Amino acid sequence: MNYKVIFLFLFSTLCRADDGYRLWLKYDLIKDAGQRASYARSAQLIVLNSTRPVLKTAAEELQTGLQGLLGKPIPIVASAAGKTGSIILTVNPGQPQLNDEGYQILNRRNTITITGKTDSGVLYGVFALLRHLQTRQSIAQLSLTSSPKIQHRMLNHWDNTDASIERGYAGESLWKWYELPERIDPRYREYARANASIGINGTVVNNVNASSRFLTAEYLQKVASLANVFRPYGIKIYLSVYFPAPKTIGGLKTADPLDPEVNQWWTDKANEIYKLIPDFGGFLVKANSEGQPGPQDYGRNHADGANMLAKALAPHKGIVIWRAFVYKADGKADRFKAAYDEFKPLDGQFEKNVIVQVKNGPIDFQPREPFSPIFGTMPQTPLGMEFQLTQEYLGFATHLVYEAPIFKECLESDTYVGGKGSTVAKVIDGSLHEYKLTAIAGVANTGSDRNWTGHPLAQANWYAFGRLAWDHTLSAEALANEWVTMTLTTEPTSAKTVTDLLLKSREIYVNYNTPLGLSRPWTGVHFAPEPWQNRSSRPDWTAVYYHRADSVGLGFDRTVKGSHALAQYRPEVQRQWSNPETCPLPYLLWFHHIAWTKKLSTGRTLWDELCSRFYSGADSVGAMQKQWASVKKDIDPETFANVAGRLVTQQKEALWWRDAWVLYLQEFSKQPIPAPFKKPERSLKEVKELVEIYQLR
Ligand code: GCW
């Protein structure tokens, strides 16, 4: 082969477009030689005097990162032997100010020491140092101390045995069950790296609508082989369990949690699991929810079910994460109230190693929900948070929605459970009620797509979730900027533009999708607008159940005159939200049925305000496209084109949402579309026909 051809081949490989696979761990060479040299002064050697797996990972990750960023080999040695410019990795169990996974980074005279109380702490410290370099901050006098505020920081995968993912929009499952345990896909390790880099330390690998297959000896081998890959990254594996497993795979006649044989079966199962996976995390359970069996099938309650599993896991230090996502098919009841009503009476009745995992809002991962009232009511039960990263109600992987503002909005909400300032964050990080167990979970948005999340910018949701799970006081803006700089561009003006785009994306989505507190849970096609949908096997699976449009107005009356769900909040919250004049506009239709002609605080009537939001929301997608176009020169071409294409689809669909809502609601409001907005060009019938296409089998 002639040299020209070889050169061209190498050149094209080096310059190949970025497909997003490397996530935020790119470590491309820092272009500015001066900056490289200044970093290199404190990064000549990595010193590690241990072969323990997590520490080895830490040193190797540091080496990979530094070599990429600085463009030269950085050896790992057992002793610095007086050389300056070294990075020393060390564990000090007695280190004050840190909790178990915390780290301290100090740079003194060009020698950096990364100290953890445990091996994992060192690993997190390594990623924090790399982050500093990736975001081009000075490390000269670095002095950083950080400890996670929440103990269990997890991803929940809703992945099935057949590789499908419930509500997954980025390809198939990452887990290749038919190849495991013999073949280990290299991607499992990449997954672990990415998670460790943002502080995630646990993962539930299978769907909460669980298959009992995962508890068989055959599948436990497979699960154990994944656990082996995750362990050196400080990540524990967990399983979702099918409550009646003692019947389906254990040959018992019952799964009654108070039956001694059933208890014995779970004890034996736990023992079997821990033989294979000594650091197994525990079980996640969806029971008596959306048709899943559970303890209530035997006349028992959630605590009975959770406690039985907890006792089986306790000798091994495992935990039970019991989900509070429950509601019965009762058309007259308000689904909003269901979980609170079932769980509040059980406060204090759970075993010590049980945590109740609550979705951020009372209904179901809507684009905007008030915080779940459960957070303000169970001081004696550790409550964990469940956020959804996958965009079930946020436009799948097509629409751009940066979710950190959703997470922050919930975490910063004041429950008033212990007086003013009792934020949801303080409940779940345990500081308010001194919970011994704390947890936060994100329903994963990952899949087999090369770029992991389908929408390239949806990686930011995975990233921000992990970082907030570690420290919920970080701002949505800082995290967006961090992710953009590490992943898309270090050019400050473009990074700022993309950060800005991310930050406003959620509000834009809400405006064209569910403004002023409208909601649209499960109504058949999660993807398409269907406000007219009024038929289903259960009343609370229709759209009309939620929005309650009629000739008078719109919205669900949850005041004392309606379902009185507001009574589930503390009086301070009730006072503000029960009065339509003081209820924040974003939550208005969550709690009130408002007349079409009622003047809102914006000076417009409800109808005009709705129209204005639907229209301006849809128009803003056009503005987002322009903003994205303006950063073209600083973004990898493949990523640029990918996002640009998705924004075009988003624009089309935003108009679709706008037209569906406006035309449908107009049949009730009988009001004209206010100027300066123009009547949609299509008819309601035409929009409905479009939606029907998405329902065809
Ligand atoms: O949002 C709903 C989803 C279901 C999901 C359920 C849950 C895993 O539509 O797909 O099931 O929530 O959280 O259990």
Short mmCIF file of C-alpha atoms and ligand atoms in Angstrom, two decimals, residues 158 166-167 207-209 286 289-290 323 325 359 364-365 386 388 392-393 522 526, ligand 1:
data_model
loop_
_atom_site.label_atom_id
_atom_site.label_comp_id
_atom_site.label_asym_id
_atom_site.label_seq_id
_atom_site.Cartn_x
_atom_site.Cartn_y
_atom_site.Cartn_z
CA TRP A 158 -36.91 -1.01 32.83
CA GLU A 166 -40.31 -0.43 28.66
CA ARG A 167 -40.49 3.27 27.75
CA ASN A 207 -37.81 -3.87 34.68
CA VAL A 208 -39.98 -3.26 37.73
CA ASN A 209 -42.65 -5.13 35.78
CA LYS A 286 -43.45 -2.91 42.17
CA SER A 289 -49.60 -1.59 41.05
CA GLU A 290 -50.93 -1.54 37.49
CA ARG A 323 -42.20 1.52 45.26
CA PHE A 325 -46.45 4.02 42.73
CA LYS A 359 -42.05 9.22 42.16
CA ASP A 364 -46.77 9.91 36.81
CA PHE A 365 -43.70 11.73 35.51
CA GLU A 386 -37.69 8.23 41.74
CA GLN A 388 -37.61 9.44 35.16
CA GLU A 392 -41.94 8.86 28.37
CA TYR A 393 -43.97 12.05 28.56
CA TRP A 522 -51.29 7.17 30.31
CA HIS A 526 -47.68 8.44 25.03
O1 GCW B 1 -45.42 5.66 33.82
C1 GCW B 1 -45.89 4.36 33.94
C2 GCW B 1 -45.41 3.70 32.70
C3 GCW B 1 -45.26 2.23 32.86
C4 GCW B 1 -44.40 1.95 34.09
C5 GCW B 1 -45.11 2.53 35.29
C6 GCW B 1 -44.32 2.35 36.56
C7 GCW B 1 -42.81 0.21 34.44
O2 GCW B 1 -46.27 4.01 31.65
O3 GCW B 1 -44.65 1.74 31.70
O4 GCW B 1 -44.13 0.59 34.24
O5 GCW B 1 -45.30 3.91 35.12
O6 GCW B 1 -43.62 3.28 36.94
O7 GCW B 1 -44.38 1.29 37.17
#
